[in-house]
Amino acid sequence: MDPPPVVIAPSLLAADFAHLAAAAQAVEGTADWLHIDVMDNHFVPNLTIGRPVVESLRKTTELPFDCHLMITEPERWAVGYAEAGADYVTFHAEACQDPVALARRLRAAGTRPGLAVDRDTPVEPYLDLLPEFDLLLVMTIKAGFGGQELIPQLLAKVRTARRHVRAGHLRVRVEVDGGVSEQTIEAAAEAGADAFVAGTAVYGAADPAGAVRRLRALAERGVAAATGC
Ligand code: DX5
Ligand code: ZN
């Protein structure tokens, strides 16, 4: 089966933490992945979800898990998320000395590795590492909190990454995270993103599944405009 042209990944960060399983199930069948933000109160000031919660959630939904680790020492913890059942495990370039070595360990553990760059990190130094990854996560805010506005200037990194991916015929997805909404998703898709994290825009909506469908339609329009088909 061909991979979906766009991936919509609702972020549980904006869901009711007392009802995470219900939040996952609310987008089952409409979303492609479930984005799970792991924050450790060190790499970012916020503190959220850890491995035991991912393990418990794994039993409640068929949705692939897109785990976004905003933590220090990912070398120590990331493989644990693969073992907990994450389909994608993304760690931050700023937190890791040897991203390729960790990507290989994650792949050996049966998961797809992702590399994230935060607001103030340029993407260029990491472009040559992308053949080792399945996902490049470009933060479109400063990592740490949901509900912020997308910073349009950061889409330049998405354009750079997409050009590189096209030129190298790489299969890596380019994911945007932060402030993705019905107002901003089309521009992010036109810039070259093909995976879209959305927290507030999905779980802040009265009908999360309807919000996913609307976001997908807008993203597909942006991808079509970008690729000319
Ligand atoms: C923030 C997280 C995001 C967050 C996005 O650091 O990485 O995934 O949930 O939230 P919204 O979509 O509300 O900007
Ligand atoms: Zn995230």
JSON list of N, CA and C and ligand atoms in Angstrom, two decimals, residues 35 37 68 70 177, ligand 2:
[
{"chain": "A", "resi": 35, "resn": "HIS", "atom": "N", "xyz": [0.53, 11.65, 18.21]},
{"chain": "A", "resi": 35, "resn": "HIS", "atom": "CA", "xyz": [1.77, 12.30, 18.62]},
{"chain": "A", "resi": 35, "resn": "HIS", "atom": "C", "xyz": [1.81, 12.38, 20.15]},
{"chain": "A", "resi": 37, "resn": "ASP", "atom": "N", "xyz": [4.01, 13.69, 23.31]},
{"chain": "A", "resi": 37, "resn": "ASP", "atom": "CA", "xyz": [5.09, 14.59, 23.71]},
{"chain": "A", "resi": 37, "resn": "ASP", "atom": "C", "xyz": [5.63, 14.20, 25.08]},
{"chain": "A", "resi": 68, "resn": "HIS", "atom": "N", "xyz": [7.63, 11.99, 20.59]},
{"chain": "A", "resi": 68, "resn": "HIS", "atom": "CA", "xyz": [8.51, 13.14, 20.44]},
{"chain": "A", "resi": 68, "resn": "HIS", "atom": "C", "xyz": [9.19, 13.37, 21.78]},
{"chain": "A", "resi": 70, "resn": "MET", "atom": "N", "xyz": [11.31, 15.26, 24.16]},
{"chain": "A", "resi": 70, "resn": "MET", "atom": "CA", "xyz": [11.96, 16.53, 24.50]},
{"chain": "A", "resi": 70, "resn": "MET", "atom": "C", "xyz": [12.66, 16.32, 25.83]},
{"chain": "A", "resi": 177, "resn": "ASP", "atom": "N", "xyz": [5.70, 20.86, 13.76]},
{"chain": "A", "resi": 177, "resn": "ASP", "atom": "CA", "xyz": [5.13, 20.72, 15.10]},
{"chain": "A", "resi": 177, "resn": "ASP", "atom": "C", "xyz": [5.11, 22.08, 15.79]},
{"chain": "B", "resi": 2, "resn": "ZN", "atom": "ZN", "xyz": [5.61, 17.48, 19.73]}
]
